[in-house]
Tab-separated table of C-alpha atoms in Angstrom:
chain	number	residue	atom	x	y	z
A	1	MET	CA	0.053	0.084	-0.019
A	2	HIS	CA	1.116	3.555	-0.809
A	3	CYS	CA	-0.038	6.987	-0.966
A	4	THR	CA	0.795	10.167	-2.899
A	5	LEU	CA	-0.011	13.663	-2.114
A	6	GLU	CA	-1.500	15.620	-5.105
A	7	GLN	CA	-0.037	19.257	-4.788
A	8	ALA	CA	-2.455	22.069	-4.777
A	9	GLY	CA	-1.786	25.272	-6.710
A	10	THR	CA	-2.936	27.747	-4.039
A	11	PRO	CA	-2.409	27.776	-0.324
A	12	GLU	CA	-6.195	28.300	0.541
A	13	PRO	CA	-7.598	24.722	0.574
A	14	ILE	CA	-7.753	23.083	4.012
A	15	THR	CA	-7.943	19.537	2.645
A	16	LYS	CA	-6.184	17.748	-0.342
A	17	ARG	CA	-6.904	14.742	-2.363
A	18	VAL	CA	-4.894	11.813	-1.573
A	19	LYS	CA	-4.593	8.772	-3.623
A	20	VAL	CA	-4.601	5.481	-1.657
A	21	SER	CA	-3.556	2.352	-3.581
A	22	HIS	CA	-4.629	-1.109	-2.386
A	23	GLU	CA	-4.400	-4.463	-4.115
A	24	GLU	CA	-8.068	-3.964	-5.096
A	25	GLY	CA	-7.392	-0.651	-6.945
A	26	GLU	CA	-6.895	3.006	-6.267
A	27	ALA	CA	-9.192	5.550	-4.617
A	28	SER	CA	-8.902	9.167	-3.697
A	29	THR	CA	-10.122	10.892	-0.432
A	30	ASP	CA	-10.017	14.361	1.225
A	31	VAL	CA	-7.801	14.354	4.379
A	32	PRO	CA	-6.939	17.295	6.711
A	33	VAL	CA	-3.565	18.326	5.507
A	34	GLY	CA	-2.200	21.685	5.057
A	35	THR	CA	-0.336	23.658	2.295
A	36	GLY	CA	3.015	23.012	1.081
A	37	SER	CA	5.066	19.658	0.893
A	38	GLN	CA	4.437	17.033	3.546
A	39	ARG	CA	5.250	13.382	4.061
A	40	PHE	CA	2.500	11.410	5.841
A	41	LEU	CA	0.496	8.271	5.419
A	42	ALA	CA	-3.248	9.045	4.897
A	43	PRO	CA	-6.307	7.276	6.149
A	44	SER	CA	-8.308	5.273	3.479
A	45	GLN	CA	-11.449	7.120	4.303
A	46	PRO	CA	-12.412	10.877	4.791
A	47	HIS	CA	-11.879	12.470	8.093
A	48	GLU	CA	-12.745	15.788	9.855
A	49	GLU	CA	-11.617	18.899	7.891
A	50	GLY	CA	-8.591	20.755	9.177
A	51	SER	CA	-5.195	21.637	8.102
A	52	ILE	CA	-1.557	21.045	8.964
A	53	PRO	CA	0.909	23.795	7.503
A	54	THR	CA	4.358	23.743	6.130
A	55	PRO	CA	6.772	21.311	8.202
A	56	ARG	CA	9.058	22.777	10.797
A	57	ILE	CA	12.232	20.521	10.520
A	58	PRO	CA	12.971	19.035	7.124
A	59	THR	CA	15.120	16.065	6.743
A	60	ASP	CA	18.093	18.126	5.745
A	61	HIS	CA	18.051	20.153	9.040
A	62	PRO	CA	21.073	19.669	11.335
A	63	ALA	CA	18.553	18.858	14.078
A	64	ALA	CA	16.707	16.135	12.122
A	65	ASP	CA	19.410	14.115	10.162
A	66	PRO	CA	18.369	10.416	10.471
A	67	ALA	CA	21.477	9.134	8.606
A	68	SER	CA	24.100	10.261	11.062
A	69	THR	CA	24.493	10.824	14.658
A	70	LYS	CA	27.753	12.741	14.392
A	71	GLY	CA	27.112	16.470	14.600
A	72	ARG	CA	23.394	15.877	15.278
A	73	PHE	CA	21.515	16.835	18.303
A	74	ALA	CA	17.803	16.726	19.148
A	75	ALA	CA	17.240	20.338	19.647
A	76	PHE	CA	13.472	19.895	19.966
A	77	GLY	CA	13.496	16.615	21.778
A	78	ASN	CA	13.131	14.850	18.414
A	79	TYR	CA	15.326	11.921	19.443
A	80	HIS	CA	15.920	9.071	17.035
A	81	ARG	CA	15.637	5.599	18.632
A	82	TYR	CA	13.940	7.474	21.564
A	83	TYR	CA	12.167	4.415	22.833
A	84	GLY	CA	15.164	2.363	22.997
A	85	TYR	CA	17.019	5.176	24.696
A	86	ARG	CA	14.324	5.594	27.604
A	87	LEU	CA	13.184	1.890	27.691
A	88	GLY	CA	16.448	0.047	27.150
A	89	GLN	CA	16.312	-3.754	26.481
A	90	ALA	CA	14.255	-4.791	29.396
A	91	PHE	CA	10.845	-3.924	27.913
A	92	GLU	CA	8.898	-5.215	24.926
A	93	ALA	CA	6.238	-2.567	25.200
A	94	ASP	CA	5.961	1.106	26.430
A	95	PRO	CA	4.951	0.722	30.097
A	96	ARG	CA	2.794	3.878	29.703
A	97	LEU	CA	0.452	1.873	27.490
A	98	ARG	CA	-0.595	-0.327	30.590
A	99	LEU	CA	-1.735	2.977	32.339
A	100	MET	CA	-4.128	3.944	29.630
A	101	GLU	CA	-7.756	3.192	29.710
A	102	ARG	CA	-9.757	1.851	26.654
A	103	ALA	CA	-12.593	4.416	27.348
A	104	TRP	CA	-10.172	7.232	26.697
A	105	PHE	CA	-9.390	5.882	22.956
A	106	ALA	CA	-12.051	3.413	21.907
A	107	ARG	CA	-14.217	4.867	19.136
A	108	LYS	CA	-12.610	8.280	19.765
A	109	ARG	CA	-11.020	10.786	17.421
A	110	CYS	CA	-7.455	11.024	18.835
A	111	MET	CA	-4.373	12.834	18.165
A	112	ASP	CA	-0.736	12.341	19.569
A	113	VAL	CA	1.146	15.476	19.660
A	114	GLY	CA	4.915	14.940	19.333
A	115	CYS	CA	4.494	11.380	18.280
A	116	ASN	CA	8.314	10.821	17.482
A	117	GLU	CA	8.521	7.458	15.588
A	118	GLY	CA	4.914	6.677	16.437
A	119	VAL	CA	5.534	3.514	18.389
A	120	LEU	CA	3.076	4.525	21.300
A	121	THR	CA	0.742	6.167	18.917
A	122	LEU	CA	0.273	3.016	16.834
A	123	ALA	CA	0.078	0.952	19.999
A	124	LEU	CA	-2.692	3.059	21.418
A	125	ALA	CA	-4.699	3.016	18.264
A	126	GLN	CA	-4.399	-0.675	17.650
A	127	GLU	CA	-4.707	-1.856	21.306
A	128	TYR	CA	-7.664	0.493	22.090
A	129	ALA	CA	-9.471	0.700	18.632
A	130	SER	CA	-9.624	4.367	18.171
A	131	GLN	CA	-11.997	5.776	15.580
A	132	SER	CA	-9.052	7.824	14.277
A	133	MET	CA	-5.600	8.573	15.217
A	134	VAL	CA	-3.293	11.262	14.014
A	135	GLY	CA	0.401	11.479	14.943
A	136	VAL	CA	1.980	14.855	14.613
A	137	ASP	CA	5.680	15.598	14.821
A	138	LEU	CA	8.077	18.396	13.660
A	139	ASP	CA	10.738	15.991	12.465
A	140	ALA	CA	10.230	14.648	8.856
A	141	ALA	CA	12.574	11.751	9.492
A	142	LEU	CA	10.648	10.501	12.554
A	143	ILE	CA	7.416	10.813	10.623
A	144	LYS	CA	8.869	8.853	7.729
A	145	LYS	CA	9.793	6.010	10.120
A	146	ALA	CA	6.188	6.187	11.749
A	147	CYS	CA	4.743	5.855	8.182
A	148	THR	CA	7.011	2.777	7.471
A	149	SER	CA	5.777	1.132	10.728
A	150	LEU	CA	2.046	1.762	10.033
A	151	ARG	CA	2.322	0.214	6.583
A	152	ALA	CA	3.953	-2.956	8.248
A	153	LEU	CA	1.268	-2.998	10.892
A	154	ARG	CA	-1.506	-2.639	8.508
A	155	THR	CA	-0.154	-5.486	6.426
A	156	ALA	CA	-0.006	-7.693	9.587
A	157	ALA	CA	-3.365	-6.662	10.693
A	158	VAL	CA	-4.922	-7.684	7.370
A	159	SER	CA	-3.280	-11.022	7.637
A	160	ARG	CA	-4.235	-11.562	11.240
A	161	ALA	CA	-7.875	-10.669	10.543
A	162	ALA	CA	-8.046	-12.950	7.535
A	163	GLY	CA	-6.351	-15.741	9.468
A	164	ALA	CA	-8.830	-15.345	12.434
A	165	ARG	CA	-11.804	-15.547	10.089
A	166	ALA	CA	-10.390	-18.611	8.263
A	167	ARG	CA	-9.618	-20.468	11.443
A	168	GLY	CA	-13.047	-19.718	12.798
A	169	VAL	CA	-11.487	-18.808	16.229
A	170	ASP	CA	-13.351	-17.210	19.244
A	171	PRO	CA	-15.762	-14.322	18.174
A	172	ALA	CA	-13.943	-12.023	20.614
A	173	GLU	CA	-10.488	-12.692	18.963
A	174	ARG	CA	-12.044	-12.082	15.626
A	175	ARG	CA	-13.677	-8.845	16.758
A	176	ALA	CA	-10.382	-7.606	18.386
A	177	ALA	CA	-8.527	-8.423	15.050
A	178	ARG	CA	-11.139	-6.576	13.056
A	179	ASP	CA	-11.086	-3.719	15.383
A	180	ALA	CA	-7.430	-3.340	15.203
A	181	LEU	CA	-7.424	-3.333	11.474
A	182	ARG	CA	-10.206	-0.616	11.304
A	183	ALA	CA	-8.174	1.470	13.761
A	184	LEU	CA	-4.944	1.184	11.629
A	185	ALA	CA	-6.956	2.045	8.451
A	186	GLN	CA	-7.852	5.340	10.152
A	187	THR	CA	-4.428	6.121	11.586
A	188	TRP	CA	-1.953	8.473	9.818
A	189	PHE	CA	0.891	10.692	10.517
A	190	VAL	CA	1.674	14.268	9.709
A	191	HIS	CA	4.907	16.271	9.652
A	192	ALA	CA	4.107	19.641	11.132
A	193	ASP	CA	4.395	22.083	14.029
A	194	PHE	CA	1.337	21.479	16.144
A	195	LEU	CA	1.224	25.075	17.383
A	196	ASP	CA	1.246	26.532	13.816
A	197	SER	CA	-1.315	24.162	12.519
A	198	VAL	CA	-4.873	25.058	11.665
A	199	ALA	CA	-7.600	22.572	12.642
A	200	THR	CA	-11.292	22.593	13.458
A	201	SER	CA	-12.254	23.540	17.044
A	202	GLY	CA	-13.758	20.734	19.013
A	203	SER	CA	-12.758	18.211	16.439
A	204	LEU	CA	-10.979	15.702	18.815
A	205	ASP	CA	-12.071	13.523	21.614
A	206	THR	CA	-8.514	12.633	23.126
A	207	ILE	CA	-5.235	14.448	22.780
A	208	THR	CA	-2.032	12.861	24.003
A	209	CYS	CA	1.201	14.789	24.677
A	210	PHE	CA	3.998	12.672	26.142
A	211	SER	CA	7.245	14.481	27.122
A	212	VAL	CA	6.855	17.456	24.851
A	213	THR	CA	5.983	20.430	27.102
A	214	LYS	CA	9.580	21.012	28.140
A	215	TRP	CA	10.754	21.490	24.577
A	216	VAL	CA	7.819	23.868	23.749
A	217	HIS	CA	8.588	25.767	26.916
A	218	LEU	CA	12.355	26.131	26.197
A	219	HIS	CA	11.931	27.268	22.740
A	220	ARG	CA	8.762	29.337	22.909
A	221	GLY	CA	8.695	30.468	26.630
A	222	ASP	CA	5.676	30.721	28.935
A	223	LEU	CA	3.704	32.290	26.155
A	224	GLY	CA	4.335	29.308	23.874
A	225	LEU	CA	3.534	26.816	26.565
A	226	VAL	CA	0.215	28.613	27.352
A	227	ALA	CA	-0.667	28.702	23.707
A	228	LEU	CA	-0.080	24.951	23.582
A	229	PHE	CA	-2.565	24.512	26.454
A	230	HIS	CA	-4.978	26.827	24.942
A	231	ARG	CA	-4.704	24.838	21.668
A	232	PHE	CA	-5.451	21.547	23.522
A	233	TRP	CA	-8.574	23.196	24.992
A	234	ASP	CA	-9.710	24.620	21.691
A	235	LEU	CA	-9.409	21.352	19.680
A	236	LEU	CA	-10.941	19.042	22.340
A	237	ALA	CA	-14.731	18.557	22.132
A	238	SER	CA	-16.792	18.996	25.291
A	239	GLY	CA	-16.068	15.801	27.445
A	240	GLY	CA	-12.746	15.327	25.588
A	241	THR	CA	-9.588	14.065	27.398
A	242	LEU	CA	-6.148	15.415	27.543
A	243	ILE	CA	-3.302	13.097	28.624
A	244	LEU	CA	-0.320	14.983	29.469
A	245	GLU	CA	3.135	13.901	30.457
A	246	PRO	CA	5.263	16.890	31.530
A	247	GLN	CA	8.956	16.658	32.100
A	248	PRO	CA	10.261	17.711	35.621
A	249	TRP	CA	12.104	21.073	36.155
A	250	SER	CA	15.340	19.338	36.801
A	251	SER	CA	15.383	17.997	33.140
A	252	TYR	CA	15.159	21.723	31.897
A	253	ARG	CA	18.572	22.565	33.310
A	254	THR	CA	20.110	19.526	31.587
A	255	ALA	CA	18.437	20.173	28.284
A	256	HIS	CA	19.250	23.981	28.489
A	257	ALA	CA	22.941	23.344	29.184
A	258	LYS	CA	23.105	20.947	26.260
A	259	LEU	CA	21.246	23.361	23.969
A	260	LYS	CA	23.788	26.141	24.826
A	261	LYS	CA	26.790	23.753	24.247
A	262	GLU	CA	25.643	22.399	20.987
A	263	ARG	CA	24.442	25.633	19.549
A	264	SER	CA	27.805	27.137	20.125
A	265	ARG	CA	29.497	24.206	18.482
A	266	LEU	CA	27.417	23.884	15.427
A	267	SER	CA	27.194	26.874	13.216
A	268	ASP	CA	24.501	25.380	11.160
A	269	ALA	CA	22.080	25.494	14.306
A	270	LEU	CA	22.461	29.075	14.986
A	271	ASP	CA	18.787	29.499	14.001
A	272	ILE	CA	17.750	27.608	16.977
A	273	ASN	CA	16.754	29.768	19.926
A	274	PHE	CA	15.708	28.954	23.245
A	275	GLN	CA	14.621	30.873	26.430
A	276	PRO	CA	16.782	31.517	29.439
A	277	LEU	CA	15.663	29.561	32.350
A	278	HIS	CA	15.167	32.600	34.706
A	279	GLU	CA	12.478	33.852	32.281
A	280	LEU	CA	10.266	30.675	32.642
A	281	ALA	CA	7.702	31.591	35.424
A	282	LEU	CA	5.536	28.613	34.855
A	283	ARG	CA	6.755	25.351	36.431
A	284	PRO	CA	5.821	21.680	35.592
A	285	GLU	CA	4.672	21.173	39.017
A	286	ASN	CA	2.042	23.817	38.524
A	287	PHE	CA	0.717	22.880	35.040
A	288	ASP	CA	-2.281	21.054	36.472
A	289	SER	CA	-3.183	24.217	38.503
A	290	PHE	CA	-2.900	26.334	35.295
A	291	LEU	CA	-4.903	23.936	33.195
A	292	CYS	CA	-7.644	23.615	35.813
A	293	ASP	CA	-7.842	26.939	37.546
A	294	THR	CA	-7.119	29.152	34.413
A	295	LEU	CA	-8.507	27.156	31.517
A	296	GLY	CA	-11.099	25.202	33.172
A	297	PHE	CA	-9.901	21.566	32.709
A	298	ARG	CA	-10.812	18.889	35.412
A	299	LEU	CA	-8.093	16.766	36.692
A	300	LEU	CA	-9.423	13.204	36.526
A	301	ARG	CA	-6.198	11.288	37.574
A	302	ARG	CA	-2.545	11.424	38.089
A	303	LEU	CA	-0.955	8.296	36.765
A	304	GLU	CA	2.343	6.954	38.112
A	305	PRO	CA	4.343	4.387	36.109
A	306	SER	CA	5.926	1.486	37.908
A	307	GLU	CA	9.086	2.122	39.605
A	308	ALA	CA	10.360	-0.893	37.663
A	309	ALA	CA	9.781	1.019	34.370
A	310	GLU	CA	13.276	2.706	34.294
A	311	GLY	CA	13.161	5.761	32.002
A	312	PHE	CA	9.402	6.200	32.333
A	313	HIS	CA	9.060	7.476	35.931
A	314	ARG	CA	7.085	10.765	35.207
A	315	SER	CA	3.625	11.454	36.383
A	316	ILE	CA	0.892	11.690	33.788
A	317	LEU	CA	-1.939	13.936	34.177
A	318	VAL	CA	-5.317	12.921	32.752
A	319	LEU	CA	-7.768	15.966	32.479
A	320	ARG	CA	-11.260	16.391	31.110
A	321	ARG	CA	-12.635	19.300	29.190
A	322	PRO	CA	-16.077	20.055	30.573
């Protein structure tokens, strides 16, 4: 299966026609992508209207070179092989997946902001049978890897569903295989900066944002972080769920020191700006208060990964938009 993006002649349209080729033939559908050149894997059916604009980090940017680790640094938290870095070899699955509840995703319109290579994005969509799932990341190389994984999972899901039907296995198993296939058919990835995107207010039921807030905060300051939170509120429908994993303040210092060192070392990265730490008034330990007291979210739960899950020890906030 493959898809191609038909270029539009003007920047006005909020959707584009995408050709999706299957063994049975080829079809076109409108999907919510923005103007400019983007690399993504589109769903096989129409989805809510919206748009995602020109990508932020192209593949030739020094902060997004997938072919070499020499001279490359993840200035925006866009680590390659991120899950291996945080999980190590002891885990076969992201331990955060076990903390999620099916009700937050099943038959829901979902988006994963800062999806990286899409490992957790795909696991959530497949495990909990989302109605639709969009993964967004500003690193084109990571999105390309996510698209490759999605293609492979779709192929495997087709085989699994066909096999379950042919073997006449338990109805629950057949239903699970069918639900996973449907979820993957409505999953795709977009190369974009979420904050600069244009999408329909109230068009999402669930937004996940894992380990992203620090990078928005460092590069865009308090105003950028507040804009991110407002964006979550705006895109969520009434009753929608926000699942947020902030990084602790201690990690800001480490990241800030590395950003300073790497920017001075690499002349190609001089266009990468970040905020002095003393200018950041909002702190991660107060994010829940801001989201609830200022924006109006309601805190449902604070999830704590197992202590055995080395690399994933951060609290995860689950909030509801009234």
